[in-house]
């Protein structure tokens, strides 16, 4: 399938959010991050994800500015780190993030983790204010468990648009997906390739061979079948393109059932401050 054929993928959206984005975690080498973002956008991506703690918001902004794509066509998300989730910290650091990104607003602002300085009412109250000020279009949460999602919905005047969690065939997060569906919250998958572990799963390799695809593409197609938005991290042109071409992979029911039946479980992100 040609890149031109895949361009339709950029308008395949869930509530205005493109279903495939570019993750930028650990993409901090001088010039590399900006180049990755620029290449991804010019390839067809329209969803870019970063975070304060990644230390690359300036480079992400440079890539957006350099790309031959209008800002209004880009869905841009960043996250407030756990040291800044008090009211003033949210407001001040978000404005700093906007300056670094070189934008007037972000399309989605996440609470990065429900940890350390997080207080549902205070933190989300500040997020609500940023929406009212026009600095943020939508608010989201990240690494929230079902009980945290329910609390956030209860205390926030603004809808909780998305919950970003580690999610891949080795960590399908059924409980979180079910609760998100109940609460009308989108699910966004970070580390959707299990940081490369998907290449060592026999079931994924078998399905990949069947579709003349890669295990990464199969994993991303599986997430799409589940209604999950994926933001795989990629820096090289080859990996950015391989992930993009996953939009051309269509799994059948047998494929999905085989992936659902994978018994191996592998959580790749598990810091001491995690809420589980």
PDB file of C-alpha atoms in Angstrom:
ATOM      1  CA  UNK A   1       0.000   0.000   0.000  1.00  0.00           C
ATOM      2  CA  UNK A   2       1.390   3.380  -0.938  1.00  0.00           C
ATOM      3  CA  UNK A   3       1.916   6.329   1.381  1.00  0.00           C
ATOM      4  CA  UNK A   4      -0.689   8.206  -0.638  1.00  0.00           C
ATOM      5  CA  UNK A   5      -3.245   5.453   0.044  1.00  0.00           C
ATOM      6  CA  UNK A   6      -2.452   5.631   3.736  1.00  0.00           C
ATOM      7  CA  UNK A   7      -3.072   9.364   3.921  1.00  0.00           C
ATOM      8  CA  UNK A   8      -6.693   8.567   4.741  1.00  0.00           C
ATOM      9  CA  UNK A   9      -5.407   7.319   8.086  1.00  0.00           C
ATOM     10  CA  UNK A  10      -4.816  10.843   9.270  1.00  0.00           C
ATOM     11  CA  UNK A  11      -8.565  11.499   9.305  1.00  0.00           C
ATOM     12  CA  UNK A  12      -9.457   8.200  10.947  1.00  0.00           C
ATOM     13  CA  UNK A  13     -10.238   9.691  14.318  1.00  0.00           C
ATOM     14  CA  UNK A  14     -11.852   9.012  17.652  1.00  0.00           C
ATOM     15  CA  UNK A  15     -13.564  12.196  18.865  1.00  0.00           C
ATOM     16  CA  UNK A  16     -11.142  14.329  16.878  1.00  0.00           C
ATOM     17  CA  UNK A  17      -8.009  12.428  17.912  1.00  0.00           C
ATOM     18  CA  UNK A  18      -6.061  10.608  15.167  1.00  0.00           C
ATOM     19  CA  UNK A  19      -5.831   6.911  16.016  1.00  0.00           C
ATOM     20  CA  UNK A  20      -2.084   6.727  15.377  1.00  0.00           C
ATOM     21  CA  UNK A  21       0.411   9.177  16.794  1.00  0.00           C
ATOM     22  CA  UNK A  22       4.139   9.653  17.251  1.00  0.00           C
ATOM     23  CA  UNK A  23       5.498   9.088  20.744  1.00  0.00           C
ATOM     24  CA  UNK A  24       8.642  11.044  21.653  1.00  0.00           C
ATOM     25  CA  UNK A  25       9.785   9.528  24.958  1.00  0.00           C
ATOM     26  CA  UNK A  26      13.608   9.311  25.179  1.00  0.00           C
ATOM     27  CA  UNK A  27      13.913  11.184  21.866  1.00  0.00           C
ATOM     28  CA  UNK A  28      16.232  13.897  23.148  1.00  0.00           C
ATOM     29  CA  UNK A  29      19.351  13.837  20.969  1.00  0.00           C
ATOM     30  CA  UNK A  30      20.173  17.233  19.504  1.00  0.00           C
ATOM     31  CA  UNK A  31      18.224  17.693  16.317  1.00  0.00           C
ATOM     32  CA  UNK A  32      16.916  14.117  16.220  1.00  0.00           C
ATOM     33  CA  UNK A  33      13.597  14.784  17.916  1.00  0.00           C
ATOM     34  CA  UNK A  34      12.772  17.776  15.706  1.00  0.00           C
ATOM     35  CA  UNK A  35      13.688  15.741  12.626  1.00  0.00           C
ATOM     36  CA  UNK A  36      11.538  12.802  13.736  1.00  0.00           C
ATOM     37  CA  UNK A  37       8.527  15.043  14.336  1.00  0.00           C
ATOM     38  CA  UNK A  38       8.964  16.843  11.022  1.00  0.00           C
ATOM     39  CA  UNK A  39       9.333  13.584   9.077  1.00  0.00           C
ATOM     40  CA  UNK A  40       6.339  12.014  10.801  1.00  0.00           C
ATOM     41  CA  UNK A  41       4.097  14.984  10.086  1.00  0.00           C
ATOM     42  CA  UNK A  42       5.141  15.163   6.453  1.00  0.00           C
ATOM     43  CA  UNK A  43       4.570  11.400   6.156  1.00  0.00           C
ATOM     44  CA  UNK A  44       0.962  11.821   7.277  1.00  0.00           C
ATOM     45  CA  UNK A  45       0.934  11.641  11.071  1.00  0.00           C
ATOM     46  CA  UNK A  46      -1.261  14.255  12.714  1.00  0.00           C
ATOM     47  CA  UNK A  47      -0.906  13.284  16.381  1.00  0.00           C
ATOM     48  CA  UNK A  48       2.245  14.157  18.341  1.00  0.00           C
ATOM     49  CA  UNK A  49       2.712  13.203  22.007  1.00  0.00           C
ATOM     50  CA  UNK A  50       5.277  14.575  24.450  1.00  0.00           C
ATOM     51  CA  UNK A  51       5.587  15.407  28.162  1.00  0.00           C
ATOM     52  CA  UNK A  52       7.303  17.867  30.443  1.00  0.00           C
ATOM     53  CA  UNK A  53       9.546  15.180  31.909  1.00  0.00           C
ATOM     54  CA  UNK A  54      10.744  14.052  28.465  1.00  0.00           C
ATOM     55  CA  UNK A  55      12.824  17.227  28.215  1.00  0.00           C
ATOM     56  CA  UNK A  56      12.106  17.619  24.502  1.00  0.00           C
ATOM     57  CA  UNK A  57       9.147  20.000  24.230  1.00  0.00           C
ATOM     58  CA  UNK A  58      11.325  22.615  22.527  1.00  0.00           C
ATOM     59  CA  UNK A  59      12.503  20.092  19.941  1.00  0.00           C
ATOM     60  CA  UNK A  60       8.956  18.884  19.365  1.00  0.00           C
ATOM     61  CA  UNK A  61       7.956  22.491  18.777  1.00  0.00           C
ATOM     62  CA  UNK A  62      10.824  22.946  16.331  1.00  0.00           C
ATOM     63  CA  UNK A  63       9.710  19.898  14.374  1.00  0.00           C
ATOM     64  CA  UNK A  64       6.139  21.175  14.195  1.00  0.00           C
ATOM     65  CA  UNK A  65       7.358  24.606  13.047  1.00  0.00           C
ATOM     66  CA  UNK A  66       9.620  23.095  10.389  1.00  0.00           C
ATOM     67  CA  UNK A  67       7.033  20.681   8.976  1.00  0.00           C
ATOM     68  CA  UNK A  68       4.987  21.637   5.961  1.00  0.00           C
ATOM     69  CA  UNK A  69       1.765  21.015   7.910  1.00  0.00           C
ATOM     70  CA  UNK A  70      -0.594  23.616   9.369  1.00  0.00           C
ATOM     71  CA  UNK A  71      -0.652  23.774  13.158  1.00  0.00           C
ATOM     72  CA  UNK A  72      -4.454  23.539  13.222  1.00  0.00           C
ATOM     73  CA  UNK A  73      -4.221  20.142  11.527  1.00  0.00           C
ATOM     74  CA  UNK A  74      -2.024  18.717  14.287  1.00  0.00           C
ATOM     75  CA  UNK A  75      -3.288  17.062  17.471  1.00  0.00           C
ATOM     76  CA  UNK A  76      -0.630  17.962  20.047  1.00  0.00           C
ATOM     77  CA  UNK A  77      -0.523  16.501  23.559  1.00  0.00           C
ATOM     78  CA  UNK A  78       1.763  16.991  26.533  1.00  0.00           C
ATOM     79  CA  UNK A  79       1.702  15.938  30.192  1.00  0.00           C
ATOM     80  CA  UNK A  80       2.213  17.703  33.523  1.00  0.00           C
ATOM     81  CA  UNK A  81       4.806  15.957  35.676  1.00  0.00           C
ATOM     82  CA  UNK A  82       4.034  14.692  39.168  1.00  0.00           C
ATOM     83  CA  UNK A  83       6.103  17.391  40.918  1.00  0.00           C
ATOM     84  CA  UNK A  84       3.886  20.138  39.501  1.00  0.00           C
ATOM     85  CA  UNK A  85       0.339  18.913  40.077  1.00  0.00           C
ATOM     86  CA  UNK A  86      -0.587  21.478  42.725  1.00  0.00           C
ATOM     87  CA  UNK A  87      -2.763  24.291  41.377  1.00  0.00           C
ATOM     88  CA  UNK A  88      -0.020  26.863  40.753  1.00  0.00           C
ATOM     89  CA  UNK A  89       2.381  24.219  39.479  1.00  0.00           C
ATOM     90  CA  UNK A  90      -0.113  23.048  36.858  1.00  0.00           C
ATOM     91  CA  UNK A  91      -0.782  26.572  35.609  1.00  0.00           C
ATOM     92  CA  UNK A  92       2.820  27.775  35.622  1.00  0.00           C
ATOM     93  CA  UNK A  93       4.419  24.697  34.071  1.00  0.00           C
ATOM     94  CA  UNK A  94       1.723  24.343  31.420  1.00  0.00           C
ATOM     95  CA  UNK A  95       2.384  27.914  30.293  1.00  0.00           C
ATOM     96  CA  UNK A  96       6.093  27.072  30.225  1.00  0.00           C
ATOM     97  CA  UNK A  97       5.294  24.013  28.109  1.00  0.00           C
ATOM     98  CA  UNK A  98       3.351  26.155  25.646  1.00  0.00           C
ATOM     99  CA  UNK A  99       6.317  28.518  25.367  1.00  0.00           C
ATOM    100  CA  UNK A 100       8.709  25.626  24.764  1.00  0.00           C
ATOM    101  CA  UNK A 101       6.396  24.085  22.170  1.00  0.00           C
ATOM    102  CA  UNK A 102       5.931  27.457  20.490  1.00  0.00           C
ATOM    103  CA  UNK A 103       2.133  27.144  20.443  1.00  0.00           C
ATOM    104  CA  UNK A 104      -0.807  29.083  21.843  1.00  0.00           C
ATOM    105  CA  UNK A 105      -2.525  25.970  23.181  1.00  0.00           C
ATOM    106  CA  UNK A 106      -2.347  22.184  23.236  1.00  0.00           C
ATOM    107  CA  UNK A 107      -5.087  19.892  22.044  1.00  0.00           C
ATOM    108  CA  UNK A 108      -4.767  17.595  25.047  1.00  0.00           C
ATOM    109  CA  UNK A 109      -3.128  18.060  28.452  1.00  0.00           C
ATOM    110  CA  UNK A 110      -2.595  14.997  30.643  1.00  0.00           C
ATOM    111  CA  UNK A 111      -1.977  14.429  34.332  1.00  0.00           C
ATOM    112  CA  UNK A 112       1.099  12.247  33.870  1.00  0.00           C
ATOM    113  CA  UNK A 113       0.569  10.041  36.967  1.00  0.00           C
ATOM    114  CA  UNK A 114      -1.829  10.177  39.938  1.00  0.00           C
ATOM    115  CA  UNK A 115       1.168  10.481  42.247  1.00  0.00           C
ATOM    116  CA  UNK A 116       3.203  12.794  44.495  1.00  0.00           C
ATOM    117  CA  UNK A 117       1.551  16.264  44.321  1.00  0.00           C
ATOM    118  CA  UNK A 118      -1.619  14.964  42.655  1.00  0.00           C
ATOM    119  CA  UNK A 119      -4.868  15.887  44.342  1.00  0.00           C
ATOM    120  CA  UNK A 120      -7.917  15.202  42.207  1.00  0.00           C
ATOM    121  CA  UNK A 121      -9.869  18.348  43.062  1.00  0.00           C
ATOM    122  CA  UNK A 122      -6.936  20.760  43.091  1.00  0.00           C
ATOM    123  CA  UNK A 123      -5.129  19.322  40.087  1.00  0.00           C
ATOM    124  CA  UNK A 124      -8.153  18.924  37.857  1.00  0.00           C
ATOM    125  CA  UNK A 125      -9.509  22.280  39.025  1.00  0.00           C
ATOM    126  CA  UNK A 126      -6.366  23.867  37.591  1.00  0.00           C
ATOM    127  CA  UNK A 127      -6.748  21.840  34.402  1.00  0.00           C
ATOM    128  CA  UNK A 128     -10.326  23.107  34.115  1.00  0.00           C
ATOM    129  CA  UNK A 129      -9.096  26.699  34.457  1.00  0.00           C
ATOM    130  CA  UNK A 130      -6.630  26.187  31.611  1.00  0.00           C
ATOM    131  CA  UNK A 131      -9.486  25.038  29.391  1.00  0.00           C
ATOM    132  CA  UNK A 132     -11.498  28.108  30.361  1.00  0.00           C
ATOM    133  CA  UNK A 133      -8.523  30.319  29.489  1.00  0.00           C
ATOM    134  CA  UNK A 134      -8.272  28.722  26.051  1.00  0.00           C
ATOM    135  CA  UNK A 135      -4.796  27.307  26.675  1.00  0.00           C
ATOM    136  CA  UNK A 136      -5.955  23.694  26.547  1.00  0.00           C
ATOM    137  CA  UNK A 137      -8.667  22.130  24.394  1.00  0.00           C
ATOM    138  CA  UNK A 138      -9.146  18.833  26.265  1.00  0.00           C
ATOM    139  CA  UNK A 139      -7.915  17.334  29.505  1.00  0.00           C
ATOM    140  CA  UNK A 140      -6.748  13.794  30.056  1.00  0.00           C
ATOM    141  CA  UNK A 141      -5.146  11.509  32.594  1.00  0.00           C
ATOM    142  CA  UNK A 142      -2.363   8.978  32.336  1.00  0.00           C
ATOM    143  CA  UNK A 143      -1.580   5.784  34.238  1.00  0.00           C
ATOM    144  CA  UNK A 144      -4.946   6.039  36.014  1.00  0.00           C
ATOM    145  CA  UNK A 145      -6.533   2.906  37.423  1.00  0.00           C
ATOM    146  CA  UNK A 146     -10.326   2.454  37.264  1.00  0.00           C
ATOM    147  CA  UNK A 147     -10.880   4.031  40.684  1.00  0.00           C
ATOM    148  CA  UNK A 148      -8.786   7.069  39.747  1.00  0.00           C
ATOM    149  CA  UNK A 149     -10.745   7.448  36.511  1.00  0.00           C
ATOM    150  CA  UNK A 150     -14.048   7.431  38.387  1.00  0.00           C
ATOM    151  CA  UNK A 151     -12.801  10.020  40.866  1.00  0.00           C
ATOM    152  CA  UNK A 152     -11.517  12.271  38.075  1.00  0.00           C
ATOM    153  CA  UNK A 153     -14.845  12.167  36.266  1.00  0.00           C
ATOM    154  CA  UNK A 154     -16.657  12.977  39.507  1.00  0.00           C
ATOM    155  CA  UNK A 155     -14.585  16.054  40.401  1.00  0.00           C
ATOM    156  CA  UNK A 156     -13.851  17.573  36.992  1.00  0.00           C
ATOM    157  CA  UNK A 157     -16.240  20.041  35.390  1.00  0.00           C
ATOM    158  CA  UNK A 158     -14.573  19.372  32.040  1.00  0.00           C
ATOM    159  CA  UNK A 159     -14.895  15.895  30.494  1.00  0.00           C
ATOM    160  CA  UNK A 160     -11.943  13.558  30.950  1.00  0.00           C
ATOM    161  CA  UNK A 161     -11.125  12.954  27.308  1.00  0.00           C
ATOM    162  CA  UNK A 162      -8.513  10.198  27.494  1.00  0.00           C
ATOM    163  CA  UNK A 163      -6.511   7.922  29.753  1.00  0.00           C
ATOM    164  CA  UNK A 164      -3.017   7.110  28.453  1.00  0.00           C
ATOM    165  CA  UNK A 165      -1.648   3.818  29.757  1.00  0.00           C
ATOM    166  CA  UNK A 166       0.849   1.146  28.823  1.00  0.00           C
ATOM    167  CA  UNK A 167      -1.140  -1.161  26.577  1.00  0.00           C
ATOM    168  CA  UNK A 168      -0.071  -3.828  24.095  1.00  0.00           C
ATOM    169  CA  UNK A 169      -0.745  -7.511  23.343  1.00  0.00           C
ATOM    170  CA  UNK A 170       1.274  -8.487  26.426  1.00  0.00           C
ATOM    171  CA  UNK A 171      -0.622  -6.076  28.690  1.00  0.00           C
ATOM    172  CA  UNK A 172      -4.155  -5.746  27.275  1.00  0.00           C
ATOM    173  CA  UNK A 173      -5.567  -3.770  30.243  1.00  0.00           C
ATOM    174  CA  UNK A 174      -9.100  -5.175  29.928  1.00  0.00           C
ATOM    175  CA  UNK A 175     -10.305  -3.651  33.200  1.00  0.00           C
ATOM    176  CA  UNK A 176      -9.101  -0.166  32.318  1.00  0.00           C
ATOM    177  CA  UNK A 177     -10.575  -0.399  28.809  1.00  0.00           C
ATOM    178  CA  UNK A 178     -13.920  -1.540  30.202  1.00  0.00           C
ATOM    179  CA  UNK A 179     -14.052   1.295  32.740  1.00  0.00           C
ATOM    180  CA  UNK A 180     -13.005   3.829  30.098  1.00  0.00           C
ATOM    181  CA  UNK A 181     -15.788   2.617  27.838  1.00  0.00           C
ATOM    182  CA  UNK A 182     -18.276   2.940  30.693  1.00  0.00           C
ATOM    183  CA  UNK A 183     -17.097   6.499  31.432  1.00  0.00           C
ATOM    184  CA  UNK A 184     -16.826   7.537  27.758  1.00  0.00           C
ATOM    185  CA  UNK A 185     -13.067   8.058  28.009  1.00  0.00           C
ATOM    186  CA  UNK A 186     -10.729   7.373  25.102  1.00  0.00           C
ATOM    187  CA  UNK A 187      -7.810   5.013  25.731  1.00  0.00           C
ATOM    188  CA  UNK A 188      -4.351   5.898  24.409  1.00  0.00           C
ATOM    189  CA  UNK A 189      -1.620   3.248  24.409  1.00  0.00           C
ATOM    190  CA  UNK A 190       1.960   4.156  25.206  1.00  0.00           C
ATOM    191  CA  UNK A 191       4.683   1.549  24.692  1.00  0.00           C
ATOM    192  CA  UNK A 192       2.249  -0.195  22.303  1.00  0.00           C
ATOM    193  CA  UNK A 193       5.063  -2.433  21.066  1.00  0.00           C
ATOM    194  CA  UNK A 194       6.091  -3.443  24.611  1.00  0.00           C
ATOM    195  CA  UNK A 195       9.425  -1.760  23.958  1.00  0.00           C
ATOM    196  CA  UNK A 196      10.263  -4.280  21.277  1.00  0.00           C
ATOM    197  CA  UNK A 197       9.064  -7.385  23.106  1.00  0.00           C
ATOM    198  CA  UNK A 198       6.312  -7.954  20.505  1.00  0.00           C
ATOM    199  CA  UNK A 199       8.972  -9.178  18.086  1.00  0.00           C
ATOM    200  CA  UNK A 200       9.559 -12.205  20.333  1.00  0.00           C
ATOM    201  CA  UNK A 201       5.938 -13.371  20.430  1.00  0.00           C
ATOM    202  CA  UNK A 202       5.247 -16.348  18.165  1.00  0.00           C
ATOM    203  CA  UNK A 203       1.562 -15.549  17.659  1.00  0.00           C
ATOM    204  CA  UNK A 204       2.353 -12.027  16.453  1.00  0.00           C
ATOM    205  CA  UNK A 205       5.094 -13.244  14.128  1.00  0.00           C
ATOM    206  CA  UNK A 206       2.736 -15.836  12.609  1.00  0.00           C
ATOM    207  CA  UNK A 207       0.047 -13.228  11.960  1.00  0.00           C
ATOM    208  CA  UNK A 208       2.651 -10.830  10.618  1.00  0.00           C
ATOM    209  CA  UNK A 209       3.825 -13.436   8.094  1.00  0.00           C
ATOM    210  CA  UNK A 210       0.216 -14.068   7.062  1.00  0.00           C
ATOM    211  CA  UNK A 211      -0.309 -10.376   6.275  1.00  0.00           C
ATOM    212  CA  UNK A 212       3.187  -9.682   4.900  1.00  0.00           C
ATOM    213  CA  UNK A 213       3.588  -7.219   7.740  1.00  0.00           C
ATOM    214  CA  UNK A 214       5.784  -6.726  10.806  1.00  0.00           C
ATOM    215  CA  UNK A 215       4.924  -7.789  14.345  1.00  0.00           C
ATOM    216  CA  UNK A 216       4.868  -4.101  15.219  1.00  0.00           C
ATOM    217  CA  UNK A 217       2.277  -3.404  12.536  1.00  0.00           C
ATOM    218  CA  UNK A 218       0.157  -6.321  13.730  1.00  0.00           C
ATOM    219  CA  UNK A 219       0.272  -5.048  17.315  1.00  0.00           C
ATOM    220  CA  UNK A 220      -0.798  -1.572  16.229  1.00  0.00           C
ATOM    221  CA  UNK A 221      -3.569  -2.993  14.048  1.00  0.00           C
ATOM    222  CA  UNK A 222      -4.795  -5.048  17.029  1.00  0.00           C
ATOM    223  CA  UNK A 223      -4.987  -1.908  19.165  1.00  0.00           C
ATOM    224  CA  UNK A 224      -6.964  -0.184  16.431  1.00  0.00           C
ATOM    225  CA  UNK A 225      -9.383  -3.124  16.384  1.00  0.00           C
ATOM    226  CA  UNK A 226      -9.873  -2.561  20.114  1.00  0.00           C
ATOM    227  CA  UNK A 227     -10.686   1.115  19.593  1.00  0.00           C
ATOM    228  CA  UNK A 228      -7.411   2.194  21.192  1.00  0.00           C
ATOM    229  CA  UNK A 229      -5.241   5.050  19.944  1.00  0.00           C
ATOM    230  CA  UNK A 230      -1.535   4.152  19.770  1.00  0.00           C
ATOM    231  CA  UNK A 231       1.443   6.466  20.083  1.00  0.00           C
ATOM    232  CA  UNK A 232       4.497   4.299  19.337  1.00  0.00           C
ATOM    233  CA  UNK A 233       7.841   5.935  19.972  1.00  0.00           C
ATOM    234  CA  UNK A 234      10.002   6.059  16.851  1.00  0.00           C
ATOM    235  CA  UNK A 235      13.058   8.074  15.880  1.00  0.00           C
ATOM    236  CA  UNK A 236      14.341   6.646  12.605  1.00  0.00           C
ATOM    237  CA  UNK A 237      12.583   7.200   9.305  1.00  0.00           C
ATOM    238  CA  UNK A 238      12.234   3.428   8.803  1.00  0.00           C
ATOM    239  CA  UNK A 239      10.484   2.885  12.133  1.00  0.00           C
ATOM    240  CA  UNK A 240       8.261   5.931  11.710  1.00  0.00           C
ATOM    241  CA  UNK A 241       7.213   4.637   8.297  1.00  0.00           C
ATOM    242  CA  UNK A 242       6.761   1.035   9.455  1.00  0.00           C
ATOM    243  CA  UNK A 243       4.392   2.177  12.188  1.00  0.00           C
ATOM    244  CA  UNK A 244       2.518   4.451   9.799  1.00  0.00           C
ATOM    245  CA  UNK A 245       1.963   1.613   7.362  1.00  0.00           C
ATOM    246  CA  UNK A 246       0.227  -0.351  10.125  1.00  0.00           C
ATOM    247  CA  UNK A 247      -2.861   1.614   9.082  1.00  0.00           C
ATOM    248  CA  UNK A 248      -2.959  -0.579   5.980  1.00  0.00           C
ATOM    249  CA  UNK A 249      -3.033  -3.842   7.980  1.00  0.00           C
ATOM    250  CA  UNK A 250      -6.511  -5.277   8.500  1.00  0.00           C
ATOM    251  CA  UNK A 251      -6.804  -8.161  10.945  1.00  0.00           C
ATOM    252  CA  UNK A 252      -9.572 -10.742  10.729  1.00  0.00           C
ATOM    253  CA  UNK A 253     -11.494 -12.204  13.666  1.00  0.00           C
ATOM    254  CA  UNK A 254      -9.179 -15.197  13.825  1.00  0.00           C
ATOM    255  CA  UNK A 255      -6.152 -12.913  14.133  1.00  0.00           C
ATOM    256  CA  UNK A 256      -7.730 -10.872  16.911  1.00  0.00           C
ATOM    257  CA  UNK A 257      -8.772 -14.017  18.772  1.00  0.00           C
ATOM    258  CA  UNK A 258      -5.244 -15.425  18.536  1.00  0.00           C
ATOM    259  CA  UNK A 259      -3.749 -12.201  19.918  1.00  0.00           C
ATOM    260  CA  UNK A 260      -6.363 -12.048  22.672  1.00  0.00           C
ATOM    261  CA  UNK A 261      -5.303 -15.557  23.672  1.00  0.00           C
ATOM    262  CA  UNK A 262      -1.637 -14.714  24.241  1.00  0.00           C
ATOM    263  CA  UNK A 263      -0.888 -15.878  27.774  1.00  0.00           C
ATOM    264  CA  UNK A 264       2.398 -14.050  28.328  1.00  0.00           C
ATOM    265  CA  UNK A 265       2.137 -10.875  30.415  1.00  0.00           C
ATOM    266  CA  UNK A 266       4.886  -8.268  30.434  1.00  0.00           C
ATOM    267  CA  UNK A 267       4.530  -4.813  32.001  1.00  0.00           C
ATOM    268  CA  UNK A 268       7.439  -2.652  30.848  1.00  0.00           C
ATOM    269  CA  UNK A 269       6.790   0.517  32.887  1.00  0.00           C
ATOM    270  CA  UNK A 270       6.603   0.049  36.663  1.00  0.00           C
ATOM    271  CA  UNK A 271       8.102   2.928  38.696  1.00  0.00           C
ATOM    272  CA  UNK A 272       8.029   2.982  42.492  1.00  0.00           C
ATOM    273  CA  UNK A 273       5.358   5.705  42.479  1.00  0.00           C
ATOM    274  CA  UNK A 274       2.971   3.789  40.222  1.00  0.00           C
ATOM    275  CA  UNK A 275      -0.607   3.568  41.608  1.00  0.00           C
ATOM    276  CA  UNK A 276      -1.010  -0.201  41.158  1.00  0.00           C
TER     277      UNK A 276
END
